[in-house]
PDB file of C-alpha atoms and ligand atoms in Angstrom:
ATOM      1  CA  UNK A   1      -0.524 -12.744  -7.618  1.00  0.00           C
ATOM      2  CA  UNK A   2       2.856 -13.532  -6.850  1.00  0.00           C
ATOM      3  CA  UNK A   3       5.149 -11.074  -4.757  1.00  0.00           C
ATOM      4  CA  UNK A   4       8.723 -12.116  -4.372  1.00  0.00           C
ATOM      5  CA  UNK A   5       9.938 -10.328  -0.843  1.00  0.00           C
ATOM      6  CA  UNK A   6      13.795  -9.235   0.091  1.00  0.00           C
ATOM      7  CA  UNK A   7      14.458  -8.338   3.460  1.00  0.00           C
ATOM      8  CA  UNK A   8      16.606  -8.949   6.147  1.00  0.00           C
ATOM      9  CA  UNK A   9      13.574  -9.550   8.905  1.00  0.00           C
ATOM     10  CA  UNK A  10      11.300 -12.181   7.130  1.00  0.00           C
ATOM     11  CA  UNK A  11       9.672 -12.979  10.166  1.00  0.00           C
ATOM     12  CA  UNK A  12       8.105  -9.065  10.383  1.00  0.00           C
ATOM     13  CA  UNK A  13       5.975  -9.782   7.538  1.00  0.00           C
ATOM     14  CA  UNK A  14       4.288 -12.818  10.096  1.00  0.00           C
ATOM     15  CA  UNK A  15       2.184  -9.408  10.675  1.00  0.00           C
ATOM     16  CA  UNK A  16       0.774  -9.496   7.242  1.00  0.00           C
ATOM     17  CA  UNK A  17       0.774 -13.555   6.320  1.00  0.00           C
ATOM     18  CA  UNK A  18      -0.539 -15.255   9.739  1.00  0.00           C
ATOM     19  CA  UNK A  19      -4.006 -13.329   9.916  1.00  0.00           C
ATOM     20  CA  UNK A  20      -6.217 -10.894   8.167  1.00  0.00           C
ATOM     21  CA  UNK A  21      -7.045 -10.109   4.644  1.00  0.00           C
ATOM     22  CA  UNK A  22      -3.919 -11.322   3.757  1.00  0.00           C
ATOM     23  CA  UNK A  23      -3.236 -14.094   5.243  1.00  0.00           C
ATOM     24  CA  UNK A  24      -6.496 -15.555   3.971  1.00  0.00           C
ATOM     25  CA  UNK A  25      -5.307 -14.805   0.705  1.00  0.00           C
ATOM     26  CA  UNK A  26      -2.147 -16.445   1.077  1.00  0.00           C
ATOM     27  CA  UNK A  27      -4.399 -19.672   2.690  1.00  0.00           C
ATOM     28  CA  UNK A  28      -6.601 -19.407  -0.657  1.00  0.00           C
ATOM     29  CA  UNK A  29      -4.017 -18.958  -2.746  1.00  0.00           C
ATOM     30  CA  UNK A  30      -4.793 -15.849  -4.031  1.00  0.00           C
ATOM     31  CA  UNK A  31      -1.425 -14.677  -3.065  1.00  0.00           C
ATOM     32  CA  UNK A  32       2.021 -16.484  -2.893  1.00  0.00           C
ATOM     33  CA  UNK A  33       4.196 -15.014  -0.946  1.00  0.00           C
ATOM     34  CA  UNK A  34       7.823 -15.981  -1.082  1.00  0.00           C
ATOM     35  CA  UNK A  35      10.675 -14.937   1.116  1.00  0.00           C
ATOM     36  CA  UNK A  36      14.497 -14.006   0.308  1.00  0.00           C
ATOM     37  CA  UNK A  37      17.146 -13.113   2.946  1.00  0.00           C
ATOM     38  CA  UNK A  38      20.099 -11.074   2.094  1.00  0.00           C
ATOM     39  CA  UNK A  39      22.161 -12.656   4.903  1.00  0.00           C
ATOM     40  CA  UNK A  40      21.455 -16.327   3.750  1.00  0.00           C
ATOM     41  CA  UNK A  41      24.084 -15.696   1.069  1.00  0.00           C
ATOM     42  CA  UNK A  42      26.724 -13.892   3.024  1.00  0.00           C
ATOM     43  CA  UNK A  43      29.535 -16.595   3.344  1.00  0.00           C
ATOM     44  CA  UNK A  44      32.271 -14.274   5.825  1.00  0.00           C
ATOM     45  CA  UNK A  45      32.090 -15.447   9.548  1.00  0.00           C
ATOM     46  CA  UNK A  46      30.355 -12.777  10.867  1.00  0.00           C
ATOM     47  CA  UNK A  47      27.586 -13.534   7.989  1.00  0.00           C
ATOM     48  CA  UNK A  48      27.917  -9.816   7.360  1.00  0.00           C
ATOM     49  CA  UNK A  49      24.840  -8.041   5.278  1.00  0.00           C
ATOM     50  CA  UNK A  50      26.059  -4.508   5.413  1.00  0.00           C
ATOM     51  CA  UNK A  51      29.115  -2.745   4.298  1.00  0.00           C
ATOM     52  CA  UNK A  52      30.759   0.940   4.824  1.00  0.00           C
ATOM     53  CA  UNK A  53      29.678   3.834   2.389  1.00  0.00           C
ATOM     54  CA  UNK A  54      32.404   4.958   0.087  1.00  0.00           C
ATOM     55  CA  UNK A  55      33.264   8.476   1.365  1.00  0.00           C
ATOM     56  CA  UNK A  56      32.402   8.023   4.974  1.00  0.00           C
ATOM     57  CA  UNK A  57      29.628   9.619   6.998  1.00  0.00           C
ATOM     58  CA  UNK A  58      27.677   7.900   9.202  1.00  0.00           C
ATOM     59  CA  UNK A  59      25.444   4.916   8.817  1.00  0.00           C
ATOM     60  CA  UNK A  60      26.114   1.856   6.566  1.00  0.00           C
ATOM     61  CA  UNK A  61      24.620   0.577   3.300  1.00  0.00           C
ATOM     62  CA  UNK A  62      23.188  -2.933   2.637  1.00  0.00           C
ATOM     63  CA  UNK A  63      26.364  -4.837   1.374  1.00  0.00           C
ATOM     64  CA  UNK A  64      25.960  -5.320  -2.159  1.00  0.00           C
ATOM     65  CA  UNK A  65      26.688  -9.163  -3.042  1.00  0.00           C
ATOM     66  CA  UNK A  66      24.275 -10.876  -0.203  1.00  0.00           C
ATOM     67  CA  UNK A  67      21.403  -8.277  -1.982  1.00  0.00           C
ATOM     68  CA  UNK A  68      22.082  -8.689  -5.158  1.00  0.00           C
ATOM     69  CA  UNK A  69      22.294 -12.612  -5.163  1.00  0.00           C
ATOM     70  CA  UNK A  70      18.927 -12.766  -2.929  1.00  0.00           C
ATOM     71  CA  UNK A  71      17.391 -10.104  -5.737  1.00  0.00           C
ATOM     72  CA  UNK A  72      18.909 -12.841  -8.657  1.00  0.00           C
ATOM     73  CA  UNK A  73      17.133 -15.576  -6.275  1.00  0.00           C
ATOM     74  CA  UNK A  74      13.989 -13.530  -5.997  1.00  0.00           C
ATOM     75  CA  UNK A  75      14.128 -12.842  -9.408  1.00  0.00           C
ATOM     76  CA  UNK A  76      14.624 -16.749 -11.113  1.00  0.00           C
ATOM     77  CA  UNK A  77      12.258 -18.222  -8.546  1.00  0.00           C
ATOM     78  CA  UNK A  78       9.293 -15.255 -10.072  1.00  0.00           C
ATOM     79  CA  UNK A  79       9.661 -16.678 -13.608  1.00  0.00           C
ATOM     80  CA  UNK A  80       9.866 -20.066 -12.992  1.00  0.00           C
ATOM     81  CA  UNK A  81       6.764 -19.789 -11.105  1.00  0.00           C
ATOM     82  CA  UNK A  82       4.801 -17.799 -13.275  1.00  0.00           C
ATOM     83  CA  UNK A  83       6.836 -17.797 -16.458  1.00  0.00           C
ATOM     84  CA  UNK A  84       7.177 -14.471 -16.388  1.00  0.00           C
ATOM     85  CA  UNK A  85      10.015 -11.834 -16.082  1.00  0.00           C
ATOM     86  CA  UNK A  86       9.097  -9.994 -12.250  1.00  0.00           C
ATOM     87  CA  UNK A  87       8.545  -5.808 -11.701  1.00  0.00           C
ATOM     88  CA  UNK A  88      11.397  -5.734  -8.872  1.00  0.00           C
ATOM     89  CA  UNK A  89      10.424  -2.739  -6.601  1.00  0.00           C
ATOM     90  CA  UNK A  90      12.305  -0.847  -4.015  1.00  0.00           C
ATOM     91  CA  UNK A  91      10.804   1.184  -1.530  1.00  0.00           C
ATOM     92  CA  UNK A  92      12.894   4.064  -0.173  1.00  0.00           C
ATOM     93  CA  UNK A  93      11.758   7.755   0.345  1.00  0.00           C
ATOM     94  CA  UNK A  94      13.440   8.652  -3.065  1.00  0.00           C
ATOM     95  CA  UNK A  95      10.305   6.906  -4.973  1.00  0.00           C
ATOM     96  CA  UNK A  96       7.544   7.437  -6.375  1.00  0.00           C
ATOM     97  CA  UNK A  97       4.385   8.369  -3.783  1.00  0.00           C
ATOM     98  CA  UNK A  98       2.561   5.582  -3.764  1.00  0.00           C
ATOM     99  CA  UNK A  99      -1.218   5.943  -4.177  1.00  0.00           C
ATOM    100  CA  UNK A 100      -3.755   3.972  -5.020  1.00  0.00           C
ATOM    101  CA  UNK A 101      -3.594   4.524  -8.920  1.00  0.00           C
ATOM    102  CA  UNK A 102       0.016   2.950  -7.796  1.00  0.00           C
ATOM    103  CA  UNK A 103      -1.300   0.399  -6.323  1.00  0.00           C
ATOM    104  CA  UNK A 104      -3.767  -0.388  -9.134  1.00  0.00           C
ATOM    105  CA  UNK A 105      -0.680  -0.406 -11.077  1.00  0.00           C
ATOM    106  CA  UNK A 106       1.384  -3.006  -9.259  1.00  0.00           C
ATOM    107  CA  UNK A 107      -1.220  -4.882  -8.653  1.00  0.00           C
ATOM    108  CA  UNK A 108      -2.201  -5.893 -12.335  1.00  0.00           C
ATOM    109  CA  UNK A 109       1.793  -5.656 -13.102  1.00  0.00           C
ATOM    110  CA  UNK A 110       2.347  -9.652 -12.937  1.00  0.00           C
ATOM    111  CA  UNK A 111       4.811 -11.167 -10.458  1.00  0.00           C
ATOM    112  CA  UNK A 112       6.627  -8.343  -8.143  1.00  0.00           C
ATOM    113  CA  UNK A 113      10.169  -8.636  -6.048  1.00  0.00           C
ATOM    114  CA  UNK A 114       9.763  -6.114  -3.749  1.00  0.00           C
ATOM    115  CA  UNK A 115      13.290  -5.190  -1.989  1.00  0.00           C
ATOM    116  CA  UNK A 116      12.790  -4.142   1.357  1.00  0.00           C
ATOM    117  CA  UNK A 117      16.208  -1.765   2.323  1.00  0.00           C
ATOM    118  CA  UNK A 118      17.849  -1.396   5.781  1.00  0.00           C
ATOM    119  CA  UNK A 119      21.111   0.844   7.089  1.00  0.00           C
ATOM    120  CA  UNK A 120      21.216   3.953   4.883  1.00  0.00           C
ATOM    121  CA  UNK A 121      19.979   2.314   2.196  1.00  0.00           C
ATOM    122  CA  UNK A 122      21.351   0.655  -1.010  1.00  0.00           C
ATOM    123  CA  UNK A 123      24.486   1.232  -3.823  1.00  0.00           C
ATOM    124  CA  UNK A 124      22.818   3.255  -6.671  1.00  0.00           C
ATOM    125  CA  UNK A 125      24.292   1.264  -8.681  1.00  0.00           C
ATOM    126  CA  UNK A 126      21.898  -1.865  -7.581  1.00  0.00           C
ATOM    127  CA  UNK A 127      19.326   0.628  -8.335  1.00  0.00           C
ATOM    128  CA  UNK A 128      20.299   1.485 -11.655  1.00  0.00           C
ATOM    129  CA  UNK A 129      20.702  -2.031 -12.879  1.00  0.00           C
ATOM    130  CA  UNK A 130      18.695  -4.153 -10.304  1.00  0.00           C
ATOM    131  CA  UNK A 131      15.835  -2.138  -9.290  1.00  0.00           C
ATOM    132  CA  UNK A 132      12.726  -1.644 -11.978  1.00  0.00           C
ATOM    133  CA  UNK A 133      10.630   1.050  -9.541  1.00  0.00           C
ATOM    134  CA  UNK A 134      11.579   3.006  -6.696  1.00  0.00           C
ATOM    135  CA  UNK A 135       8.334   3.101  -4.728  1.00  0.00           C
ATOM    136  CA  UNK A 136       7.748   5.799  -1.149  1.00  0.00           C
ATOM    137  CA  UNK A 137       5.331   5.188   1.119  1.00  0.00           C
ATOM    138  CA  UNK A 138       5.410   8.594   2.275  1.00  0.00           C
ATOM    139  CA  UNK A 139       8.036  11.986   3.029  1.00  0.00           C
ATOM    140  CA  UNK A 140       9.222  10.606   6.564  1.00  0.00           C
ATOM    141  CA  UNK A 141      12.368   8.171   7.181  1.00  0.00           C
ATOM    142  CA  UNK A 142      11.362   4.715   8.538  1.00  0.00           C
ATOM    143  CA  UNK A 143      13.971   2.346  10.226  1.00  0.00           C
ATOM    144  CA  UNK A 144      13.505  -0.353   7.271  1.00  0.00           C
ATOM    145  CA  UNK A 145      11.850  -0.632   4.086  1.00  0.00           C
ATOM    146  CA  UNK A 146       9.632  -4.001   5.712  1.00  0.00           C
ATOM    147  CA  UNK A 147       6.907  -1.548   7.064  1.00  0.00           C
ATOM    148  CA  UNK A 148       6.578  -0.061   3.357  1.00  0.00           C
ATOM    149  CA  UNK A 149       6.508  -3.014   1.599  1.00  0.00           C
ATOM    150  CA  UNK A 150       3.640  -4.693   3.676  1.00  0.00           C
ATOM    151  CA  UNK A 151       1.813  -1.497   3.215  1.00  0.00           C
ATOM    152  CA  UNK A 152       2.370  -1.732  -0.784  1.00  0.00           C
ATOM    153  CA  UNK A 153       1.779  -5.413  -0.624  1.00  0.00           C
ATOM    154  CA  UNK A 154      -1.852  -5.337   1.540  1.00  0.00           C
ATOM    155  CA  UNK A 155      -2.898  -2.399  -0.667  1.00  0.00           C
ATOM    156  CA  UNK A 156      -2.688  -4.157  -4.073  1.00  0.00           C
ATOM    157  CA  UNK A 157      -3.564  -7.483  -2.159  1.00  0.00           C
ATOM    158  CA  UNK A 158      -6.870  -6.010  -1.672  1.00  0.00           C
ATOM    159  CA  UNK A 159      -7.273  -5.412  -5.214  1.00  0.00           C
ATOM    160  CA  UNK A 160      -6.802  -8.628  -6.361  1.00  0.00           C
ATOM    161  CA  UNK A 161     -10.160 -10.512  -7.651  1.00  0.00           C
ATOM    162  CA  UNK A 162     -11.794 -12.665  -4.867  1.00  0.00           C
ATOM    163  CA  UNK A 163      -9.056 -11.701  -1.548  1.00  0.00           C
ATOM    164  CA  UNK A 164     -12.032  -9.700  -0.367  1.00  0.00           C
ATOM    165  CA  UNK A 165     -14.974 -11.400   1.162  1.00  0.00           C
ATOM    166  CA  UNK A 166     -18.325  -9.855   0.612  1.00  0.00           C
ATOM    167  CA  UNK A 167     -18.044  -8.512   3.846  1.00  0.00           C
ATOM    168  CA  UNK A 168     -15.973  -5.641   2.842  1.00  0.00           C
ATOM    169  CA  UNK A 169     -15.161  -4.290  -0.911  1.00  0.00           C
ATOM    170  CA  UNK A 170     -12.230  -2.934  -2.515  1.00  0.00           C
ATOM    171  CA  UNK A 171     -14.737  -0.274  -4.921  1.00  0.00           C
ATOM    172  CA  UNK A 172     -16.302   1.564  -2.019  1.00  0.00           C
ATOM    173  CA  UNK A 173     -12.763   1.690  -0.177  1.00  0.00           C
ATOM    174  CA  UNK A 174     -11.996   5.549  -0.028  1.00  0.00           C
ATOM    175  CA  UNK A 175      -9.260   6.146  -3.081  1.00  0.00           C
ATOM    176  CA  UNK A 176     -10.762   3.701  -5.127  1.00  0.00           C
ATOM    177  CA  UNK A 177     -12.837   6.206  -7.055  1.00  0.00           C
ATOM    178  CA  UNK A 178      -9.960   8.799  -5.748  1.00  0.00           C
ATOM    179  CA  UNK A 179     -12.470  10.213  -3.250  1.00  0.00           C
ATOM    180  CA  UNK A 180     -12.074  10.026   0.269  1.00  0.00           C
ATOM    181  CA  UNK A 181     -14.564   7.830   2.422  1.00  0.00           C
ATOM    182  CA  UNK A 182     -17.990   9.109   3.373  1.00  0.00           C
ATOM    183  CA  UNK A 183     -18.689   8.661   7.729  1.00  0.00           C
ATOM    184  CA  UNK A 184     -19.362   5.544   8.806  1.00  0.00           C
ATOM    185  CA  UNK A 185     -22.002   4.468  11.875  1.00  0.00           C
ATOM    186  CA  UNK A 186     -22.563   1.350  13.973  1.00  0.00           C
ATOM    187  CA  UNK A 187     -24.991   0.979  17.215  1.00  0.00           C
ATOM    188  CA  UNK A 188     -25.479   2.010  19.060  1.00  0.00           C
ATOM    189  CA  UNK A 189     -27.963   4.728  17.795  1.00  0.00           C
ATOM    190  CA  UNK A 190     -26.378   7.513  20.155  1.00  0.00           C
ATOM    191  CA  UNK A 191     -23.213   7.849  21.462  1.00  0.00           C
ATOM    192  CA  UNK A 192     -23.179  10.357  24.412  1.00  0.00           C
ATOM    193  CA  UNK A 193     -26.259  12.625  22.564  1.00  0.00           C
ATOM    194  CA  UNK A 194     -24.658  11.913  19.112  1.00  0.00           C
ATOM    195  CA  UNK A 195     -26.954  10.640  16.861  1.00  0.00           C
ATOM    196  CA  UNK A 196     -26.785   8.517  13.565  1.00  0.00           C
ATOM    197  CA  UNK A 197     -27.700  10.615  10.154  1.00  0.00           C
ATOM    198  CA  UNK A 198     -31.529   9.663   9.884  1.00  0.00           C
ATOM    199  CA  UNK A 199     -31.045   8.605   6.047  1.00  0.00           C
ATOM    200  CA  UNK A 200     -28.730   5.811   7.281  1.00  0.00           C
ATOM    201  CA  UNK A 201     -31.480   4.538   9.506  1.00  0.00           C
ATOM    202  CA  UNK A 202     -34.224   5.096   6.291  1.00  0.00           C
ATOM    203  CA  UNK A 203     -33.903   2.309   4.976  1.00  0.00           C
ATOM    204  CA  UNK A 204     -34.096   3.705   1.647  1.00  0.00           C
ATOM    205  CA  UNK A 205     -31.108   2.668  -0.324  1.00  0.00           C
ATOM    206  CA  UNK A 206     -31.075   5.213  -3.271  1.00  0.00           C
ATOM    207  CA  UNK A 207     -30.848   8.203  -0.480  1.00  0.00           C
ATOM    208  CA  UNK A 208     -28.326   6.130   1.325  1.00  0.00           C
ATOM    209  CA  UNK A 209     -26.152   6.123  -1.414  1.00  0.00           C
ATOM    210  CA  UNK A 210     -26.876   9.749  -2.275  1.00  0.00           C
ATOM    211  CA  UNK A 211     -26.106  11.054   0.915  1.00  0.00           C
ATOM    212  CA  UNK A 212     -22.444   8.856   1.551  1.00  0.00           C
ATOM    213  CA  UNK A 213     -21.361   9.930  -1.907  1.00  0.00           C
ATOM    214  CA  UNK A 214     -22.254  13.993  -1.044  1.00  0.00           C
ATOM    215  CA  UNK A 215     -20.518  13.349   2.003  1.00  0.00           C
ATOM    216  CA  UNK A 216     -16.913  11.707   0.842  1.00  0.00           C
ATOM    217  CA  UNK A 217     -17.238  14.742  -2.200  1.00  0.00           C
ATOM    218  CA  UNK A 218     -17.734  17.269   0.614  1.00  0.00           C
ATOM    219  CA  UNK A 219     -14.839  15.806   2.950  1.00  0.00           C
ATOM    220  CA  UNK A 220     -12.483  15.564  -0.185  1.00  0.00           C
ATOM    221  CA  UNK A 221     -13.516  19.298  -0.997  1.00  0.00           C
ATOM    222  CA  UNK A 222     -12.715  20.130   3.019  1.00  0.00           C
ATOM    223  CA  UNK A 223      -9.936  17.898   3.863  1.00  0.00           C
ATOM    224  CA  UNK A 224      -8.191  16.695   0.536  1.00  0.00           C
ATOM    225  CA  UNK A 225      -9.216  19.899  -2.651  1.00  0.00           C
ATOM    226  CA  UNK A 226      -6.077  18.664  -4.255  1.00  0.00           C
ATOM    227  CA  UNK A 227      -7.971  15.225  -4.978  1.00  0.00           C
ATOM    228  CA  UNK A 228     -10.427  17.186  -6.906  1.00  0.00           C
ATOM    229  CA  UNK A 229      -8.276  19.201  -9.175  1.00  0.00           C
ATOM    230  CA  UNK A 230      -7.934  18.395 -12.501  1.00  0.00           C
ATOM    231  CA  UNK A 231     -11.555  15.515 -11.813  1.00  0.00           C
ATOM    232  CA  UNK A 232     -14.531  16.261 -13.831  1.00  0.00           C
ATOM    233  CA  UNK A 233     -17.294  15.829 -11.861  1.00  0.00           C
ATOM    234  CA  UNK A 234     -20.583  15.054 -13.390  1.00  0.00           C
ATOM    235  CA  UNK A 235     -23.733  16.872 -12.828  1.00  0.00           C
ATOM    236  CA  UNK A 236     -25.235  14.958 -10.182  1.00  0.00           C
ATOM    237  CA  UNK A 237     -21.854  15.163  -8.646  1.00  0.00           C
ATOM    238  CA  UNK A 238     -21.526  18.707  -8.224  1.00  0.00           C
ATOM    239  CA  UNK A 239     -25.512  19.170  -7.372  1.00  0.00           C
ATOM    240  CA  UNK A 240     -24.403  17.270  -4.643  1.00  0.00           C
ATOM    241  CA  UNK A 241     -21.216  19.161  -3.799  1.00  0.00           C
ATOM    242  CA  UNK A 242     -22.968  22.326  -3.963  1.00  0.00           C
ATOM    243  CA  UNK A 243     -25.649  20.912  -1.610  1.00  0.00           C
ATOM    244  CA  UNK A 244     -22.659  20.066   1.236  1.00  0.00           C
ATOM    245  CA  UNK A 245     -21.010  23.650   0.106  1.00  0.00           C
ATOM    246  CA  UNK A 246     -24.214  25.076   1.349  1.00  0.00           C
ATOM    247  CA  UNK A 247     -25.045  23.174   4.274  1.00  0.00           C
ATOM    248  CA  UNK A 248     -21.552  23.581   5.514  1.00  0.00           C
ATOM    249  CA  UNK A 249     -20.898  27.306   4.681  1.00  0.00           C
ATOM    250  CA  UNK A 250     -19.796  29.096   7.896  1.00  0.00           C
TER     251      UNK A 250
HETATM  252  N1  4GS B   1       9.277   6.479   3.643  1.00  0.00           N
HETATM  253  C1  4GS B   1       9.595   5.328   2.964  1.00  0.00           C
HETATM  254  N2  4GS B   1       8.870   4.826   1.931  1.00  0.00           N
HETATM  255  O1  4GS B   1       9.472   3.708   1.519  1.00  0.00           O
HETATM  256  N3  4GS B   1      10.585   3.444   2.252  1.00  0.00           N
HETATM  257  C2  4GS B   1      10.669   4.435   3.165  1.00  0.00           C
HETATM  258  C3  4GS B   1      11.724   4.550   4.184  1.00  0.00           C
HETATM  259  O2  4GS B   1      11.669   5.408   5.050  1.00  0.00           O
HETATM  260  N4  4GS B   1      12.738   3.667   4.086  1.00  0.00           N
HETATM  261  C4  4GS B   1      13.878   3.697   5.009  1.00  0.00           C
HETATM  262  C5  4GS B   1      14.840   4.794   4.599  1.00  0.00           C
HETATM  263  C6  4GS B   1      16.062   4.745   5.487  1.00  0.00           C
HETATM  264  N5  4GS B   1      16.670   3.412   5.407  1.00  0.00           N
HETATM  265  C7  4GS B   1      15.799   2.366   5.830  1.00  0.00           C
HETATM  266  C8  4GS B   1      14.546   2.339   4.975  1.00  0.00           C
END
């Protein structure tokens, strides 16, 4: 997969390339990973990258030439790598809420520019003719769009066939089948008179797997009932909701 990535702070995506899931990716070549900065085409003395909204207020807005050439960079480099025309996402509160049918979706898109904003933001007019998908990672106002666009470009790097080892796997990852994760255990055995669920201890794989998938439809029904709205559950699926109902009815 190749992600195309405009931001003014390359260097905070170290976080997501130099270890980890991946950064192995990157090292296998799963993933390339390719860098544009805003302020490498600002040609003023003060190599200026931000510029003063029209009808004041406070705050400024990214300045629109140095973004829009490093998008055009972004953009040529995507298709002359992969020979195809990129997805060019920007993440900003005003997007979509990413999720991981979201993330499914960029992640079998083809080549992505994501455009990571700063200041207040960018001209809607960039968005209207530069931008393909306004992405959110959530209702709450982050200092940069960097933090956003890692979290978009882990998520669909996880999806993306061999990144994961056999250690750890993208279908039992909570949201994958749009439930959320069952309880997980470790040693040791107790933990201050806390004990692990016998079944996990069993050995018996078929109850094992019965038991994690009652629990993460119980904990979606308790913590997350808007994930099962509108989902059809089958029948051994809501025997085993109706079990948890029980067992947890006050
Ligand atoms: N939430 C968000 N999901 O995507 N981007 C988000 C965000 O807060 N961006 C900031 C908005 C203010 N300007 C700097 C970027």
């Amino acid at each position: 997969m190749w992600i195309g990535v405009v931001s003014l702070f390359p260097e905070m995506f170290d976080a997501l390339t130099q270890q980890g899931v991946v950064g192995r990716a990157v090292e296998k070549q799963r993933i390339a990973l390719e860098f544009w900065n805003p302020r490498d085409y600002a040609t003023d003395r003060h190599r200026s990258v931000d510029d003063r909204p029209y009808g004041g207020g406070p705050g400024m807005l990214m300045k629109v030439d140095t973004l829009r050439s490093a998008i055009f960079a972004a953009r040529e480099r995507a298709q002359q790598a992969t020979g195809l025309v990129p997805t060019v996402i920007y993440l900003s509160p005003q997007g979509r809420k990413l999720d991981q049918q979201g993330v499914q979706a960029l992640a079998s898109a083809g080549p992505l520019v994501v455009v990571a904003g700063r200041y207040e933001g960018i001209d809607e007019r960039v968005v209207e003719s530069d931008i393909d998908e306004e992405w959110s990672i959530g209702d709450y106002v982050l200092s940069g769009g960097e933090l956003p666009a890692m979290v978009l470009i882990d998520a669909a790097a996880r999806l993306i066939p061999g990144v994961l080892g056999h250690q750890d796997s993208a279908v039992e990852d909570s949201f994958n089948d749009g439930l959320l994760d069952c309880p997980h255990y470790t040693r040791p055995e107790v933990i201050d008179g806390r004990q692990v669920p016998e079944v996990l201890l069993s050995g018996n794989h078929a109850a094992i797997k019965r038991w994690r998938l009652k629990q993460s439809l119980g904990r979606t029904w308790q913590r997350r009932p808007d994930l099962l709205e509108g989902r059809t559950l089958d029948a051994e699926q809501h025997k085993l909701l109706n079990e948890f109902i029980e067992e947890h009815a006050l």
